[in-house]
mmCIF file of C-alpha atoms (C1' of nucleotides) in Angstrom:
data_model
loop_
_atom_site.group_PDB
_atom_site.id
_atom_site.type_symbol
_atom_site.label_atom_id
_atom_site.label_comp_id
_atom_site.label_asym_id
_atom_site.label_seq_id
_atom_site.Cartn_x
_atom_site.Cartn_y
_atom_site.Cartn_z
ATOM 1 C CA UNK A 20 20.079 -30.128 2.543
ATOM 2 C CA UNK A 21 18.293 -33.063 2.212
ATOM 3 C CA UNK A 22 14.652 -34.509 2.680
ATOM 4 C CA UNK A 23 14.139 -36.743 5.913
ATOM 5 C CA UNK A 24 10.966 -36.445 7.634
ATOM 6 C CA UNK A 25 9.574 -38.602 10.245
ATOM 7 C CA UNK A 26 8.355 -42.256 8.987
ATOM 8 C CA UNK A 27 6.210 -42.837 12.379
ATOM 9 C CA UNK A 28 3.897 -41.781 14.902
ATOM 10 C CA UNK A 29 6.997 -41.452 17.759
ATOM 11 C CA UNK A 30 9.365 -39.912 15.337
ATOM 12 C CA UNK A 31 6.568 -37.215 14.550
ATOM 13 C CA UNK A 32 5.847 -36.435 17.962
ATOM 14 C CA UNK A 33 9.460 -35.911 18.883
ATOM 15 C CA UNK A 34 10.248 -33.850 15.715
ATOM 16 C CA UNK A 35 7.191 -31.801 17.221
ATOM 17 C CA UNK A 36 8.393 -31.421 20.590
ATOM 18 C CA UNK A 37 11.703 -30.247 19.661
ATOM 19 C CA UNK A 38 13.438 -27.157 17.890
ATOM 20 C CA UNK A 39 11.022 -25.480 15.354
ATOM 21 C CA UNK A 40 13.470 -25.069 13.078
ATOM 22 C CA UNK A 41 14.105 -28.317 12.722
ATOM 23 C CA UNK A 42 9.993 -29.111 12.939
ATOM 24 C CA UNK A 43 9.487 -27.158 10.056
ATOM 25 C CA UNK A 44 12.254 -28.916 7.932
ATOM 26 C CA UNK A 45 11.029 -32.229 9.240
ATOM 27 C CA UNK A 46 7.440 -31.788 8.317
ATOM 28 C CA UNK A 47 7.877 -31.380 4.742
ATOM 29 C CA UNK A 48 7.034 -34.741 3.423
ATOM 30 C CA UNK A 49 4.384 -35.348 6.468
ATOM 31 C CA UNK A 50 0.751 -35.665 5.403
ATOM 32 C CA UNK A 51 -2.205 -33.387 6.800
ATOM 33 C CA UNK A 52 -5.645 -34.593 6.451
ATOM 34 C CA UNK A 53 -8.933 -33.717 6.617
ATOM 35 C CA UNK A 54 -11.705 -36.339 6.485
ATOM 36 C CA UNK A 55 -11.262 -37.026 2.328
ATOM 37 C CA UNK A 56 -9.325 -33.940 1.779
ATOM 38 C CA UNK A 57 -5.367 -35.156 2.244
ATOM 39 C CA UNK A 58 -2.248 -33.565 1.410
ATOM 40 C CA UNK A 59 1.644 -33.768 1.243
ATOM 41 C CA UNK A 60 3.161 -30.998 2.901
ATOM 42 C CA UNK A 61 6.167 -29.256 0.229
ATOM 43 C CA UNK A 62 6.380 -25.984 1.868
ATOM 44 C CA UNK A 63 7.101 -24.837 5.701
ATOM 45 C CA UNK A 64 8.136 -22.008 7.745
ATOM 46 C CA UNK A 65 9.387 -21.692 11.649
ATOM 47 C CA UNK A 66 8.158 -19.406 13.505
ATOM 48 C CA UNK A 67 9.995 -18.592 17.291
ATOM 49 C CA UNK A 68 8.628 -16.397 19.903
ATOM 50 C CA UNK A 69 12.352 -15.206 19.994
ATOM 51 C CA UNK A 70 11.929 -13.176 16.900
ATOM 52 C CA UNK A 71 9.712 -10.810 16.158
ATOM 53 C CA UNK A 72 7.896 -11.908 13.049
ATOM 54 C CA UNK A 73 6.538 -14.320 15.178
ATOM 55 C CA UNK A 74 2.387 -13.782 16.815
ATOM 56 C CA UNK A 75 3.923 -14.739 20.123
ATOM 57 C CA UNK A 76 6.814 -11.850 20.076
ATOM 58 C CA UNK A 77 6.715 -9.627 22.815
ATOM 59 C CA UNK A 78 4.733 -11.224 25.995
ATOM 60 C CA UNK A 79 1.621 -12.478 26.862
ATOM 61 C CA UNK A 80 -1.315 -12.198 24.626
ATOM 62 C CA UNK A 81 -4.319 -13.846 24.076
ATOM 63 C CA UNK A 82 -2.839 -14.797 19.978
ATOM 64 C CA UNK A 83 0.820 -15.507 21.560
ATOM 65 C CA UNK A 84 -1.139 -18.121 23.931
ATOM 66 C CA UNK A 85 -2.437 -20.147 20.894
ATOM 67 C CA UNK A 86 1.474 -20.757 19.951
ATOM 68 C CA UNK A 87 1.532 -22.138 23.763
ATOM 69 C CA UNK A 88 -0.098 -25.510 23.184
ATOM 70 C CA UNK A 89 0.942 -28.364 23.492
ATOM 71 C CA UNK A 90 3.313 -29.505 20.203
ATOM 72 C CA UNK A 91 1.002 -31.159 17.586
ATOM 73 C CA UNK A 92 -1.992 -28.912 18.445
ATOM 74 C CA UNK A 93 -3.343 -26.692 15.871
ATOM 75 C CA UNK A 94 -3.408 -23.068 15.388
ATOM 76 C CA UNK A 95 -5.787 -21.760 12.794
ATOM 77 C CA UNK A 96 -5.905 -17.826 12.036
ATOM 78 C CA UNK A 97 -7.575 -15.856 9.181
ATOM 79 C CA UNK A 98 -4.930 -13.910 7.783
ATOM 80 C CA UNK A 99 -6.150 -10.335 5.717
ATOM 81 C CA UNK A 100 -9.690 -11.270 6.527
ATOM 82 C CA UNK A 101 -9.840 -14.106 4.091
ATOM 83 C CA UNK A 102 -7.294 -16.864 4.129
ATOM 84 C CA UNK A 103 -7.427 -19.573 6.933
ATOM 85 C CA UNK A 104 -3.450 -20.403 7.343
ATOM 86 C CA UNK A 105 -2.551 -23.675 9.112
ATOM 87 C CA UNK A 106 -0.071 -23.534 11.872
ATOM 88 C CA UNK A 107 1.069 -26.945 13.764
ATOM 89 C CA UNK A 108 2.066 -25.485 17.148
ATOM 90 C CA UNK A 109 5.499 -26.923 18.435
ATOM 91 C CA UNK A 110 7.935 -26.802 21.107
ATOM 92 C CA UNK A 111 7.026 -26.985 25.094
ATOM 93 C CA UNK A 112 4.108 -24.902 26.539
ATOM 94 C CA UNK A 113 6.400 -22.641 27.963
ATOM 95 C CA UNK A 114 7.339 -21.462 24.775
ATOM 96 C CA UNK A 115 5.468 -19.643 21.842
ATOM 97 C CA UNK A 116 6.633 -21.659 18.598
ATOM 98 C CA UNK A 117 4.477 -22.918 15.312
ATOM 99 C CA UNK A 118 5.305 -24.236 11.733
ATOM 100 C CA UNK A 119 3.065 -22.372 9.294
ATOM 101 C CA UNK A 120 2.368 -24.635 6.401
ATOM 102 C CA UNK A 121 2.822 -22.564 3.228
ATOM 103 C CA UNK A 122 2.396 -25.373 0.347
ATOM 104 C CA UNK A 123 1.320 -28.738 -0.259
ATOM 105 C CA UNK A 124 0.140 -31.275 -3.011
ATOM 106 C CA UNK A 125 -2.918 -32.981 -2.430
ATOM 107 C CA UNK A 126 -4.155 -36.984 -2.449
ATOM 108 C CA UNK A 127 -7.283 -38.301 -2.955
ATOM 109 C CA UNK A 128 -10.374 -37.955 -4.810
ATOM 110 C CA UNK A 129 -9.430 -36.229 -7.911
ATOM 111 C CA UNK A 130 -5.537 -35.912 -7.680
ATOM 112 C CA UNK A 131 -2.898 -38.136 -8.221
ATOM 113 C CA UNK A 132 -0.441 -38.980 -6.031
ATOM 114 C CA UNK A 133 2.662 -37.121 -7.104
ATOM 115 C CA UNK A 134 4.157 -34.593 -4.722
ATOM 116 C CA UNK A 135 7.451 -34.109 -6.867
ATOM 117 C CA UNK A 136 7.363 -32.416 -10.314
ATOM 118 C CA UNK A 137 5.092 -32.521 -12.548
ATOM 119 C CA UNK A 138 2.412 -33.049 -9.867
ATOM 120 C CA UNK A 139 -1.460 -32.485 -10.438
ATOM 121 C CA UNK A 140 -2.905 -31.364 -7.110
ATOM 122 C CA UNK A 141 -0.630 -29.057 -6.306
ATOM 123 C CA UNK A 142 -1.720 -26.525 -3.428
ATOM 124 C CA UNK A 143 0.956 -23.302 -3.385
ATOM 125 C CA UNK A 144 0.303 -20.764 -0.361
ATOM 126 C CA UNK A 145 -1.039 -20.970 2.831
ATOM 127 C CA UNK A 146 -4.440 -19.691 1.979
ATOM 128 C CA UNK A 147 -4.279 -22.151 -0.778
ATOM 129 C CA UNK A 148 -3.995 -24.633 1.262
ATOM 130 C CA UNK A 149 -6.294 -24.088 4.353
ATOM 131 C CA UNK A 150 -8.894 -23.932 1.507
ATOM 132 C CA UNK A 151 -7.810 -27.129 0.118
ATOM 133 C CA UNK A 152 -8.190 -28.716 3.435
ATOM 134 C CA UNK A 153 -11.368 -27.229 4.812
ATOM 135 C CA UNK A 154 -10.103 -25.678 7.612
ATOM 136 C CA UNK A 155 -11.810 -22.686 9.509
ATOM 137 C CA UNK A 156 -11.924 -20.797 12.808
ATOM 138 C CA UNK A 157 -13.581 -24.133 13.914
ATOM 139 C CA UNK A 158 -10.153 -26.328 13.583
ATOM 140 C CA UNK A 159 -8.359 -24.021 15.677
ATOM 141 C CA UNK A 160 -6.848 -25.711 18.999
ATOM 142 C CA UNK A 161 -7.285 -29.187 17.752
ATOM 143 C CA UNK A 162 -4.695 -31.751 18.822
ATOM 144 C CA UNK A 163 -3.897 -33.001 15.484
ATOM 145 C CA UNK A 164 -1.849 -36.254 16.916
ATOM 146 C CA UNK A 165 -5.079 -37.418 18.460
ATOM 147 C CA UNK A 166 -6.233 -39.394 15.303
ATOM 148 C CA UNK A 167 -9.126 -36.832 14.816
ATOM 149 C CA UNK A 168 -10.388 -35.807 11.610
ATOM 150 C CA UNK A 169 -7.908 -32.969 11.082
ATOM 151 C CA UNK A 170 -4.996 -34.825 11.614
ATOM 152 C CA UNK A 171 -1.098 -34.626 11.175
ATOM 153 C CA UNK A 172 0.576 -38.057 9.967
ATOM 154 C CA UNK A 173 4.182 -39.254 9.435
ATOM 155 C CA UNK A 174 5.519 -39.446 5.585
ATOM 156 C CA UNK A 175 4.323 -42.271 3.463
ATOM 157 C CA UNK A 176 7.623 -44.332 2.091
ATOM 158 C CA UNK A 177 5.380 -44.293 -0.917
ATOM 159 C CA UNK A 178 5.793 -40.696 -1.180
ATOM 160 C CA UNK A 179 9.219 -40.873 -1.781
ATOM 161 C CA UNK A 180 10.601 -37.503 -0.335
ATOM 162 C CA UNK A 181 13.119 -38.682 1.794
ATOM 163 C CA UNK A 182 16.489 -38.088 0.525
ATOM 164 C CA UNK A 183 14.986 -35.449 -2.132
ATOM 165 C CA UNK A 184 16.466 -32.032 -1.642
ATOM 166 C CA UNK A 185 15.423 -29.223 0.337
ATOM 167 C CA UNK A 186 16.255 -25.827 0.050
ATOM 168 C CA UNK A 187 15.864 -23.064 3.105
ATOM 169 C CA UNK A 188 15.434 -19.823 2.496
ATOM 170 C CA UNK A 189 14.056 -16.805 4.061
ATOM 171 C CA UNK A 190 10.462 -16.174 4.587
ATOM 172 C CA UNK A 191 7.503 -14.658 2.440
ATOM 173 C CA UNK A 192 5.551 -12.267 3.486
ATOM 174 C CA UNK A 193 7.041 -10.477 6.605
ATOM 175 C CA UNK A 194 9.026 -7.659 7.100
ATOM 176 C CA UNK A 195 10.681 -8.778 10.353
ATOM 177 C CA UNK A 196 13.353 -11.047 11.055
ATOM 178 C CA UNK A 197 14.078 -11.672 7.222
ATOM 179 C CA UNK A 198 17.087 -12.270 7.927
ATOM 180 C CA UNK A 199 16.004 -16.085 9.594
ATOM 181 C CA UNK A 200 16.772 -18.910 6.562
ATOM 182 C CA UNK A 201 13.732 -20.311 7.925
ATOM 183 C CA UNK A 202 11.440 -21.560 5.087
ATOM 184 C CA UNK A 203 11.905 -24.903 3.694
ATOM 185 C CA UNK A 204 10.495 -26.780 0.482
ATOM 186 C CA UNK A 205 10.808 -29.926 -1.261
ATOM 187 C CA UNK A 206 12.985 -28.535 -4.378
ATOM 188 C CA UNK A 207 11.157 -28.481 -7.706
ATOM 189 C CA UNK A 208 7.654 -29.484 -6.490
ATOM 190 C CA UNK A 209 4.880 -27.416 -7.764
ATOM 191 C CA UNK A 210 2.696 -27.100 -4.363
ATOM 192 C CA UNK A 211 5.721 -24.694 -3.382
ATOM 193 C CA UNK A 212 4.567 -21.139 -3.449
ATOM 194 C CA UNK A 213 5.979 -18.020 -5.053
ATOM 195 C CA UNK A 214 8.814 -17.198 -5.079
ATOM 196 C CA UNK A 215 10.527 -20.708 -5.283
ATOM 197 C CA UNK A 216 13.458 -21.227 -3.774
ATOM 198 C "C1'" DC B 82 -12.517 3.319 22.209
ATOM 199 C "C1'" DA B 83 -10.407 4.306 17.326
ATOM 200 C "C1'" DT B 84 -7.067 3.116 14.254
ATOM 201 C "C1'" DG B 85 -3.932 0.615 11.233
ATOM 202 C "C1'" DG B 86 -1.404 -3.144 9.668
ATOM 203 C "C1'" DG B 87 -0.837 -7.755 8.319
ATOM 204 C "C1'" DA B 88 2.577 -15.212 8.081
ATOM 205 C "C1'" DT B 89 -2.477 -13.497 1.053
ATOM 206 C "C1'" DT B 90 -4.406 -14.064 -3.340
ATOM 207 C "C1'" DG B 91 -6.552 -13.158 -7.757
ATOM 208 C "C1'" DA B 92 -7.993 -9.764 -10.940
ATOM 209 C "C1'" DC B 93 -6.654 -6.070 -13.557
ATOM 210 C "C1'" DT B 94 -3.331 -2.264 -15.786
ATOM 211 C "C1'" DG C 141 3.516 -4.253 -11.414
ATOM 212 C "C1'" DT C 142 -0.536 -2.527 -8.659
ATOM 213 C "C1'" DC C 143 -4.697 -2.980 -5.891
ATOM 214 C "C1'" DA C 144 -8.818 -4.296 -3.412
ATOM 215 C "C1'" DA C 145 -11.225 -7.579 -0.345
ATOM 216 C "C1'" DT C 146 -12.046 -8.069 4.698
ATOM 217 C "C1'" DC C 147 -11.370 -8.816 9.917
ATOM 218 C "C1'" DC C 148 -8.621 -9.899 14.089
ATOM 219 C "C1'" DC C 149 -5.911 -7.862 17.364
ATOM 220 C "C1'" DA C 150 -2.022 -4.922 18.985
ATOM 221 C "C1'" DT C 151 -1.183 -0.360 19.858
ATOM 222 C "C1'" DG C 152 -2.049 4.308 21.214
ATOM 223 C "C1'" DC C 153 -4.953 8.148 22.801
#
DNA sequence: CATGGGATTGACT
DNA sequence: GTCAATCCCATGC
């Protein structure tokens, strides 16, 4: 499997508003930023109200209805009472679908730019990286196409993960549906959490 | 209304 | 490898 996110702001919005599975494989080389704070994303998983590691299994709850946005918004939970995970919320409203992003390498002040190995800034784990971002409780419902502060953007070309491989596997942390082959990283980048793929 | 289990991580044995 | 920290929310009485 190979690398081949979305270069622009179109292609990003229809790789949001389509199958999950296929978000989550798309966003890895997208960036996510956060005023100074900006990262590549290395490390995604789907998840499908269809399946019942998902927060919007099994009807209509209040959590399930924050995987009901509209694709691109935000949803931003704290996970064992600590960790802020990310979630890009995809899909139609009708349906309860989100990529949690589990791994990243960061930009800016401080890091270099270098999202495939050897890479300073890298950001393995979803708590890892809502820290790294400086996301809270606060960020959660944002439309992150809407050129906000907290916002999702198409690869950079001068990133260079297109064409790089990706690997799928199933996903961490979950004992439901582990059956699903629905994680994805960018092969040998350090921002990928434990255990790599 | 009370209870228990996480889409986790870092410190410690 | 094991465990605690810490809180939202789904589930059950």
């Amino acid at each position: 499997m190979v690398a081949d996110p979305p270069h622009d702001a179109a292609a990003l919005r229809a790789l949001l508003q389509g199958d999950v599975v296929r978000a989550a494989a798309g966003l890895v080389g997208c960036r996510i930023t956060h005023g100074i704070h900006e990262l590549v994303i290395v490390e995604t998983e789907a998840y499908h109200q269809s399946e019942s590691a998902c927060h919007g299994y099994g009807g209509h709850t209040p959590r399930a209805a924050k995987l009901r946005r509209p694709a691109g918004y935000s949803y931003v939970y704290l996970s064992y009472g600590m960790h802020q995970l990310v979630n890009v919320v995809v899909e139609s409203e009708q349906v309860a679908a989100a990529v949690l992003l589990r791994g990243a390498v960061a930009l800016g002040p401080g890091y270099a730019a270098d999202p495939v190995p050897g890479q300073v800034g890298a950001v393995p784990g979803p708590g890892r990286l809502g820290k790294a971002l400086q996301v809270g409780a606060p960020h959660d419902g944002i439309d992150l196409l809407a050129g906000g502060s907290l916002r999702l953007e198409p690869a950079d070309r001068a990133d260079r993960i297109t064409g790089r491989e990706l690997r799928a596997g199933p996903r961490i942390g979950i004992s439901k549906a582990t059956e699903l082959p629905w994680r994805f990283c960018l092969a040998g980048s350090k921002g990928v959490s434990t255990p790599r793929l």
